[in-house]
Short mmCIF file of C-alpha atoms in Angstrom, two decimals:
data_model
loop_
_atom_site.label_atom_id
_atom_site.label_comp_id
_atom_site.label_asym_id
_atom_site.label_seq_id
_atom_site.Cartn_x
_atom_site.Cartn_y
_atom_site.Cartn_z
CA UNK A 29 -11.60 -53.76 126.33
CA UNK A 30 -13.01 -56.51 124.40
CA UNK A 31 -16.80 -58.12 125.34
CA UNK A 32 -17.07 -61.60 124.88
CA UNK A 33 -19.70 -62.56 123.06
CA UNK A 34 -22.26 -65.97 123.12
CA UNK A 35 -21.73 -67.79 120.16
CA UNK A 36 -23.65 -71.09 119.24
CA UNK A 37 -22.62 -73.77 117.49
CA UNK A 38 -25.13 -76.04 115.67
CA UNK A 39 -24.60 -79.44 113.86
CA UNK A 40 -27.10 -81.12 111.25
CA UNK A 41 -27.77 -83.65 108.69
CA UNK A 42 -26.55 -82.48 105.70
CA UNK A 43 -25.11 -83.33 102.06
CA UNK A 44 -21.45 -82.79 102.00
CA UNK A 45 -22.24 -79.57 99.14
CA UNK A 46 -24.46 -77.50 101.65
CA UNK A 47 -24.12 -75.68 104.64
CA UNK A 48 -24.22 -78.58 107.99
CA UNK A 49 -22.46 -76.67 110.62
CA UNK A 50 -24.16 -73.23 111.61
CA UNK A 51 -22.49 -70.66 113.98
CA UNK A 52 -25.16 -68.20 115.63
CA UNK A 53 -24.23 -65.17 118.06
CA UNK A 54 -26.85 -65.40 120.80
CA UNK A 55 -28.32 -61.95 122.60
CA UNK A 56 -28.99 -63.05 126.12
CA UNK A 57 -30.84 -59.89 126.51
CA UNK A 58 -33.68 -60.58 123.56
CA UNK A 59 -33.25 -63.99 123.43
CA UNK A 60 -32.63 -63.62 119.24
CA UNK A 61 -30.09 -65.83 117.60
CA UNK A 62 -28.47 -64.23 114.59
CA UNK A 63 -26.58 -66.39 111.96
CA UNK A 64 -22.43 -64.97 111.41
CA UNK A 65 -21.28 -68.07 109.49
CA UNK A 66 -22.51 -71.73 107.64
CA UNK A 67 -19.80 -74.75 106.96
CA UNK A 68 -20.03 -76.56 104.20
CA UNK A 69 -17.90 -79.80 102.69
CA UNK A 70 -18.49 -82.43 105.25
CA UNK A 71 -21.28 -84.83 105.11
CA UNK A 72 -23.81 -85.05 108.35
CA UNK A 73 -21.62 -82.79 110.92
CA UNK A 74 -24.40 -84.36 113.61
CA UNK A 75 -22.14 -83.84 116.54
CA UNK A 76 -19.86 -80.84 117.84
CA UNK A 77 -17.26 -80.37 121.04
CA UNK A 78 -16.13 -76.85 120.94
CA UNK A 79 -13.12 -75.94 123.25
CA UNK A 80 -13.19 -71.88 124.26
CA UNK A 81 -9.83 -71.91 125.42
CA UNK A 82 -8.47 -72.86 122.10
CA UNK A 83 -10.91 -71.67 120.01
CA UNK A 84 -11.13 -75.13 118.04
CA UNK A 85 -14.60 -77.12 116.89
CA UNK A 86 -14.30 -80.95 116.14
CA UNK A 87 -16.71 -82.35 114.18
CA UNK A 88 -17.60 -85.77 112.92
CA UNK A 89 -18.94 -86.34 109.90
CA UNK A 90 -19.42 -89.13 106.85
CA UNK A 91 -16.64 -90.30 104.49
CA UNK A 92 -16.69 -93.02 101.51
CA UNK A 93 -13.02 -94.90 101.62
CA UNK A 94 -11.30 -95.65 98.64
CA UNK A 95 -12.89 -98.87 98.64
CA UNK A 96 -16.53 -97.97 98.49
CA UNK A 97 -17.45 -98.14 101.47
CA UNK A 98 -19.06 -95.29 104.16
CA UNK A 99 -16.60 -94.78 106.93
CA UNK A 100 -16.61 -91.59 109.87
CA UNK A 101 -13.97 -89.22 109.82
CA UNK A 102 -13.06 -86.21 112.48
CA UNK A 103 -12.46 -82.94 111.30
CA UNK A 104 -10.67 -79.91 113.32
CA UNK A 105 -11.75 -76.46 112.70
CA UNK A 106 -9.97 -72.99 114.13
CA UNK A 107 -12.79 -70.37 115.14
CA UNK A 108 -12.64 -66.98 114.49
CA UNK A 109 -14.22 -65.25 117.32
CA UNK A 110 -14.78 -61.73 115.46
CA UNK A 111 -17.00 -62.84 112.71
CA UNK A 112 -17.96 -66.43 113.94
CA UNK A 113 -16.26 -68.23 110.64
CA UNK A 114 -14.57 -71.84 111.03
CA UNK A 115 -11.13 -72.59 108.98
CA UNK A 116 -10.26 -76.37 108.37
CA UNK A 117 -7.32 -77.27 110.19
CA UNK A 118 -7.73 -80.84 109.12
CA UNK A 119 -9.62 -83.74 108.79
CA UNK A 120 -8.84 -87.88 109.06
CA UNK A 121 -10.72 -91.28 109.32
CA UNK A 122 -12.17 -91.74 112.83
CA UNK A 123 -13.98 -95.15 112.56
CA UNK A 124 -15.36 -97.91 109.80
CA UNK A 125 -17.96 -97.10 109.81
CA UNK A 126 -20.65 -94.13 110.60
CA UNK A 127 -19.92 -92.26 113.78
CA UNK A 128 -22.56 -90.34 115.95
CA UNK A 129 -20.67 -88.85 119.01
CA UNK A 130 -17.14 -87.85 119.35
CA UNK A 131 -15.38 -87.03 123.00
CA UNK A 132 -11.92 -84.74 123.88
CA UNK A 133 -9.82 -86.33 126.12
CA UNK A 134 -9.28 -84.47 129.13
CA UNK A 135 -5.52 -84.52 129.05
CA UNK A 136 -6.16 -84.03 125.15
CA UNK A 137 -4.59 -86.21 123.58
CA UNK A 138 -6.77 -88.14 122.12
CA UNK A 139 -10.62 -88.58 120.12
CA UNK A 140 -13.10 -91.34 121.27
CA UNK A 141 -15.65 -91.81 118.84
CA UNK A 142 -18.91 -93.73 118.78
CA UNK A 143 -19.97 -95.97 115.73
CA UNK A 144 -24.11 -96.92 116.02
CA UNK A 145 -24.05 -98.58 112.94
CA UNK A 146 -20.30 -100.52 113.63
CA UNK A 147 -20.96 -101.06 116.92
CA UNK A 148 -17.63 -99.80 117.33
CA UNK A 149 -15.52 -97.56 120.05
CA UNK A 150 -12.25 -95.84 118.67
CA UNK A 151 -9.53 -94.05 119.73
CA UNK A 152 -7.79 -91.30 117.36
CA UNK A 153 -4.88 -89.31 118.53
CA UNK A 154 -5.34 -85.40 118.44
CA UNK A 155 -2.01 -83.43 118.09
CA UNK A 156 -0.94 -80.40 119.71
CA UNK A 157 -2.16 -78.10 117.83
CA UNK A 158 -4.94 -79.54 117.78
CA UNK A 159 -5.39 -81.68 114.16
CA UNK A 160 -6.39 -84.40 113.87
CA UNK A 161 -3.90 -87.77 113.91
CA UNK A 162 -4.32 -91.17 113.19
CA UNK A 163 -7.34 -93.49 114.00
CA UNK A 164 -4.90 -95.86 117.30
CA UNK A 165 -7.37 -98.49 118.07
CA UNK A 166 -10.67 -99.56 117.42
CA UNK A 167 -12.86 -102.02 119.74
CA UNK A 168 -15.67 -103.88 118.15
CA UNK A 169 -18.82 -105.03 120.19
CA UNK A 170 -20.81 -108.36 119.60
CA UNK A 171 -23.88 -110.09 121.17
CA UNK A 172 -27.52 -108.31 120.83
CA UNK A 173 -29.80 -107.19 123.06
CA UNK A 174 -34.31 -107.92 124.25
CA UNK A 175 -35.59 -105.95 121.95
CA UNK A 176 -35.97 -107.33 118.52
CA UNK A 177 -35.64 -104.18 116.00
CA UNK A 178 -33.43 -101.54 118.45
CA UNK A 179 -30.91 -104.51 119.95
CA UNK A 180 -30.78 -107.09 117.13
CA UNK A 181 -26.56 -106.38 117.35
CA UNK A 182 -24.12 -103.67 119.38
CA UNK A 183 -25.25 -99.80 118.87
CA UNK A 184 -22.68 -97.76 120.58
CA UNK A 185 -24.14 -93.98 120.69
CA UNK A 186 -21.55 -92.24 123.17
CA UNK A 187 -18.39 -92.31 125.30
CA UNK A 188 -17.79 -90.11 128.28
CA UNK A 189 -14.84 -89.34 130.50
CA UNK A 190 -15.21 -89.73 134.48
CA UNK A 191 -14.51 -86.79 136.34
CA UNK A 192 -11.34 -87.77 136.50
CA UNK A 193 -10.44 -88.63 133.60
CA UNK A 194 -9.39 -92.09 134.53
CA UNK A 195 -12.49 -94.15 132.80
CA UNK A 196 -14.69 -93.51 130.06
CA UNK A 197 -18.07 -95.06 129.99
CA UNK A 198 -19.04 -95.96 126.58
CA UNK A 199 -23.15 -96.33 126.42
CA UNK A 200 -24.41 -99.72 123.83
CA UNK A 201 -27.80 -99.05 123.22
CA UNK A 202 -27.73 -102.29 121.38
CA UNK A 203 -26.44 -104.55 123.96
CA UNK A 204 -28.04 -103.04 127.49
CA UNK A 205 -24.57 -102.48 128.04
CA UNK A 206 -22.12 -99.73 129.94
CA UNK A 207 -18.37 -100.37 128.49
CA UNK A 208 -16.19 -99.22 130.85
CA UNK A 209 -12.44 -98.63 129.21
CA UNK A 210 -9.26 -96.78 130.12
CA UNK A 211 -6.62 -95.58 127.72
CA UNK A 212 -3.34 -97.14 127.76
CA UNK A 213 -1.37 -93.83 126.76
CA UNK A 214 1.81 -96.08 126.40
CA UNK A 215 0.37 -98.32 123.84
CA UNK A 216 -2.33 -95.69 122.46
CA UNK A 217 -4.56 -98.16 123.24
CA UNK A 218 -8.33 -98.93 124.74
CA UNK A 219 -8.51 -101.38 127.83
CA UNK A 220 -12.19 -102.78 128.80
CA UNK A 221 -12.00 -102.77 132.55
CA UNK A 222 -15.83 -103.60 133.35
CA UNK A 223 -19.20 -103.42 131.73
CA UNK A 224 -22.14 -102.51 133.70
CA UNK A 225 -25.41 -103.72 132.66
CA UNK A 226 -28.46 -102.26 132.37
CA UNK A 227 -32.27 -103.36 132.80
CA UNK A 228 -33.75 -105.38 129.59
CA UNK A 229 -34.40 -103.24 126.63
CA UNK A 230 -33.89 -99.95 128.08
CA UNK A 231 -31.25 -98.92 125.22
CA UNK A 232 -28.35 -96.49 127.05
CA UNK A 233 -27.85 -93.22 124.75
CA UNK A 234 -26.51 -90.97 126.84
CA UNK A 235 -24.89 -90.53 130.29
CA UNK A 236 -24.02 -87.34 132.75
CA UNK A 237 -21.96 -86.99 135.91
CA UNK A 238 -23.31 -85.24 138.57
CA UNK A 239 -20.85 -82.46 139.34
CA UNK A 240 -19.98 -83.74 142.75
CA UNK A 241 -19.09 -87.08 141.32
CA UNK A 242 -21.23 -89.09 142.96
CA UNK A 243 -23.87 -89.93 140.69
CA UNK A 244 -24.18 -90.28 137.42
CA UNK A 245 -27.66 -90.50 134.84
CA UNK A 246 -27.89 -92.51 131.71
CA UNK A 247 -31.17 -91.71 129.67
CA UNK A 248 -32.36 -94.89 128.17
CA UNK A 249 -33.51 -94.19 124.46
CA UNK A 250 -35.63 -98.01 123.49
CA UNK A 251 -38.05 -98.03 127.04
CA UNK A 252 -37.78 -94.04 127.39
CA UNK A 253 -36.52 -93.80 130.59
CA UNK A 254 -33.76 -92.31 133.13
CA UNK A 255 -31.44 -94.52 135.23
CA UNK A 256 -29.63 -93.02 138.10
CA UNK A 257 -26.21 -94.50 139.53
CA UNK A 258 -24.01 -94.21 142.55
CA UNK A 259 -20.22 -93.81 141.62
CA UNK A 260 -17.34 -95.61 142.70
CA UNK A 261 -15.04 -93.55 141.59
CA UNK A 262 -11.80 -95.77 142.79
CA UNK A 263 -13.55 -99.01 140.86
CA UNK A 264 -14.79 -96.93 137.84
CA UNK A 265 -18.02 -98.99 138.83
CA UNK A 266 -21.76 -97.59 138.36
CA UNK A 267 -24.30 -99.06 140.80
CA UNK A 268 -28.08 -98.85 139.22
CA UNK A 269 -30.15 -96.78 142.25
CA UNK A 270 -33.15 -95.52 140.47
CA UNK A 271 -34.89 -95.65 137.32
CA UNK A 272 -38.03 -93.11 136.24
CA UNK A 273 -40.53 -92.73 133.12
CA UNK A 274 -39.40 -89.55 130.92
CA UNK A 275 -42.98 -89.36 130.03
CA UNK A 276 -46.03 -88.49 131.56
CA UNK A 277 -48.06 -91.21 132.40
CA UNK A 278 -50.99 -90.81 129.89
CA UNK A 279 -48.98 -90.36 127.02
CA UNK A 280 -49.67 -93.85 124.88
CA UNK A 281 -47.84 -92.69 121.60
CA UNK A 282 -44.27 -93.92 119.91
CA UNK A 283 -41.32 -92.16 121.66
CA UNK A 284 -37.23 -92.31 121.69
CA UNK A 285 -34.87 -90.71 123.85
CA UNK A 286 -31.70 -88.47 123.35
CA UNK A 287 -29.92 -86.22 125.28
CA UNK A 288 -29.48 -85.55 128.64
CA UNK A 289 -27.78 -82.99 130.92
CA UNK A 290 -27.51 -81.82 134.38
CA UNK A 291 -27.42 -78.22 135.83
CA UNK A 292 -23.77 -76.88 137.06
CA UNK A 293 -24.77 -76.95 140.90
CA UNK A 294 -26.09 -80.20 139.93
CA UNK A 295 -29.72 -79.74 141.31
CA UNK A 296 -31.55 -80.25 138.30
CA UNK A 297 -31.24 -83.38 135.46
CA UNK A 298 -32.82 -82.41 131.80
CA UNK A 299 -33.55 -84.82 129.37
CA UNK A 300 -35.34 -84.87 125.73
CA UNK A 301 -37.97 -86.97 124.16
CA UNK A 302 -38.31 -87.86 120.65
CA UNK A 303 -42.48 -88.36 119.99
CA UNK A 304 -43.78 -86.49 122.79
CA UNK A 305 -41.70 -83.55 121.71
CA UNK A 306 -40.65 -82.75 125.63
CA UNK A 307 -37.29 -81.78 127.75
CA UNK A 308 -38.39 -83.39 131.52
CA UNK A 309 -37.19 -81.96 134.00
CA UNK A 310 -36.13 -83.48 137.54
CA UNK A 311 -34.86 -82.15 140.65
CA UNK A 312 -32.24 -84.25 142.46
CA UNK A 313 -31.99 -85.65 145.87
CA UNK A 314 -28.96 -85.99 148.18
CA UNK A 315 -28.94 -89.47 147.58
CA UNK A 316 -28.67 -89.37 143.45
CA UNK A 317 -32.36 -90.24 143.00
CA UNK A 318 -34.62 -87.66 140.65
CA UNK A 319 -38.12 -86.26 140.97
CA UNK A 320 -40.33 -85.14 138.50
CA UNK A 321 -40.42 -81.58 137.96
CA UNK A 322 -42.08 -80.37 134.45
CA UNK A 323 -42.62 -81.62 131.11
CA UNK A 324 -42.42 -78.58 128.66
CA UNK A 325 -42.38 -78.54 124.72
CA UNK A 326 -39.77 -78.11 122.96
CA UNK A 327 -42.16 -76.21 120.28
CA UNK A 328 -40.54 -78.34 117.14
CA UNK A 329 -40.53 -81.80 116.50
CA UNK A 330 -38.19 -84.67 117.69
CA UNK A 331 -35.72 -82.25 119.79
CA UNK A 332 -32.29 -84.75 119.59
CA UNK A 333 -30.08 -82.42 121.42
CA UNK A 334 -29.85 -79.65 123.47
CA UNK A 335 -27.85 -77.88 126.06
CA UNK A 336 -27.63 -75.31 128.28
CA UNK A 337 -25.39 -71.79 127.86
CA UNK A 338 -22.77 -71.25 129.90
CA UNK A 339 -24.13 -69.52 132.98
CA UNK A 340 -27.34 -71.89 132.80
CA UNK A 341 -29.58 -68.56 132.40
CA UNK A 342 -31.19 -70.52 128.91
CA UNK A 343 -31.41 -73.50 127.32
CA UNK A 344 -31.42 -73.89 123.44
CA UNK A 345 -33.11 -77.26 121.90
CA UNK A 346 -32.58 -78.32 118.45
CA UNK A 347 -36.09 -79.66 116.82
CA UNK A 348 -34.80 -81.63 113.74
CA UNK A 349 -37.86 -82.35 112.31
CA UNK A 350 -39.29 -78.53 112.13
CA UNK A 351 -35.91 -76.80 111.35
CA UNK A 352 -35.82 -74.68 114.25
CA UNK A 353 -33.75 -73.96 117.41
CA UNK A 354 -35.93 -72.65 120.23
CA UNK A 355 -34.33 -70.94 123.09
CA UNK A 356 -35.92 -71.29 126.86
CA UNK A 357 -35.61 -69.38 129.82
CA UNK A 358 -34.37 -71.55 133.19
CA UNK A 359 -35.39 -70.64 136.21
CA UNK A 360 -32.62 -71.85 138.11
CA UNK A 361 -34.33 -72.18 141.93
CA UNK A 362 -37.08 -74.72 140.58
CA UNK A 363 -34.99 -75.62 137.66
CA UNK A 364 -38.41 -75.07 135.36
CA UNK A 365 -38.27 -73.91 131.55
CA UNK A 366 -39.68 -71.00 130.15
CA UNK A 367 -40.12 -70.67 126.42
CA UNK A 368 -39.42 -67.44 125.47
CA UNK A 369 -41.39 -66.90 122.29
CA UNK A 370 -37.59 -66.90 119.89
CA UNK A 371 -36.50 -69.51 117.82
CA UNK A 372 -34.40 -69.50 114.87
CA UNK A 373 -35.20 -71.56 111.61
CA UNK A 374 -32.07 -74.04 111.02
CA UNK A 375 -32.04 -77.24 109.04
CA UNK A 376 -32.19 -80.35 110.51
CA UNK A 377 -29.99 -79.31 113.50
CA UNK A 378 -29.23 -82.41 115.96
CA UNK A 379 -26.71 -80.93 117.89
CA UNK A 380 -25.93 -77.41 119.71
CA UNK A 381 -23.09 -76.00 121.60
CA UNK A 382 -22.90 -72.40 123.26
CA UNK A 383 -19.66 -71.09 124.25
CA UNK A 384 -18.68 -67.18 125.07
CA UNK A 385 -15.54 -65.94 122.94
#
């Protein structure tokens, strides 16, 4: 009989010669993470999906085209559960420009990846096997947004599929703006059915459903704050109910937002802040809205991901700034963290995914 074991995936900013993708085997018992593999030969891997069932990793990373000019490309990996190493099935051109998020298809058939820097949504078809296909349609924002640094033209940072797969809201921090698209899976192509706006300046990063697909929160990286949404799921229409400070009301300094996540019962939303060097904590109500819970440290600097392990016993937060991956304790009846005293020195991990195998 074969034990599965916790393995953690970890992307980073990197130079296409060293080591940006980082696979860890985590012992729930001691909290310690222990490094079983590096990847190198792909430039800034700074965001992961990892799919258990098939044992595959996509990553994005950077490319330069034959013209000159920096572009995103996907790559596929096959994981090798025994001794945590990745093998390159493949890799393609994803977008023209940088990416910063990539997103599996539910049905999977497909890649949507975010550009920040083109402003740009894209759709890339992923094969059966899971390699990666050709880049099938690419939609390009325009206007700008309040603020006049952050919004000055279209920043898209993610896409995310509805519960039901049907819509996938793509978050502009640049334009204050929720793109609502479908896939047309005759023509391999992306259809803008709404956009939902947000308030002035607030800069939408990232966005989680609440498991009983009701609700869903946006953290809003420029004004540092959490929106909370009814959802009509029939419309594929967000309704704005609530929004709430991620920081604690003293706190005067410069501060971004990042990532944001929910707990599986869906009683408790987490979110990260870039400045104050926090994950915030809220508790949720049976009408969508939040309460403040805890602000805890994420004992590194500027923490731009993190996520919680499977059975929500831990969370693991990526500081990018101090090299380290620090692993917390969740207690999951008051949905507090607990830092329990292990971290693992990494470098310049923005991204981290933990899977059993």
């Amino acid at each position: 009989m074969t034990t599965s074991k916790l393995l953690v995936f970890t992307g980073s900013y990197a130079e296409k010669e060293n080591p940006g993708i980082h696979v860890y085997e985590l012992d729930e018992n001691t909290y310690e993470l222990s490094l079983r593999s590096k990847q190198g030969g792909v430039k800034n891997p700074t965001f992961l999906q990892v799919d258990s069932d098939s044992k595959q990793l996509i990553s994005i990373g950077e490319m330069v085209t034959t013209d000159g000019l920096k572009s995103g490309e996907a790559l596929a990996y096959q994981i090798l559960p025994e001794t945590g190493e990745l093998e390159l099935i493949n890799r393609g051109q994803s977008a023209y420009a940088p990416i910063c998020h990539v997103q599996k298809d539910p049905q999977g058939e497909y890649l949507v990846i975010s550009s920040y820097h083109g402003g740009t949504v894209s759709l890339v078809s992923l094969k059966e096997d899971g390699s990666i296909g050709k880049m099938l349609d690419s939609k390009q924002h325009k206007g700008h947004g309040t603020h006049p640094e952050r919004q000055d033209r279209p920043h898209v940072h993610s896409a995310f599929f509805s519960p039901d797969g049907r819509f996938i809201m793509v978050q502009d921090l640049g334009l204050d703006t929720i793109f609502v698209y479908q896939i047309d899976r005759e023509e391999n192509k992306l259809v803008l059915h709404r956009e939902v706006h947000t308030h002035d300046a607030a800069g939408p990063r990232h966005l989680v459903f609440h498991p009983n697909g009701k609700y869903a929160y946006v953290i809003n990286e420029v004004d540092s704050t959490v929106t909370s949404y009814s959802y009509d799921a029939e419309e594929g229409n967000l309704t704005a109910i609530q929004t709430l400070p991620t920081l604690p009301s003293d706190f005067t300094g410069e501060n971004t937002c990042a990532e944001i996540t929910i707990s599986a019962d869906g009683r408790f939303v987490y979110g990260s802040n870039r400045g104050h060097d926090s994950i915030v904590v809220y508790a949720t109500s049976a009408d969508g809205t939040l309460e403040h819970v805890q602000h805890i440290s994420t004992e590194g600097a500027h923490p731009r991901h993190f996520s919680l392990t499977p059975n929500g016993n831990l969370m693991l937060v990526t500081n990018r700034d101090t090299n380290n991956i620090a692993v917390f304790e969740v207690n999951k009846e008051t949905g507090r963290l607990t830092y329990t005293g292990k971290q693992v020195e990494s470098p310049k991990p923005v991204c981290v995914w933990s899977v059993y195998m």
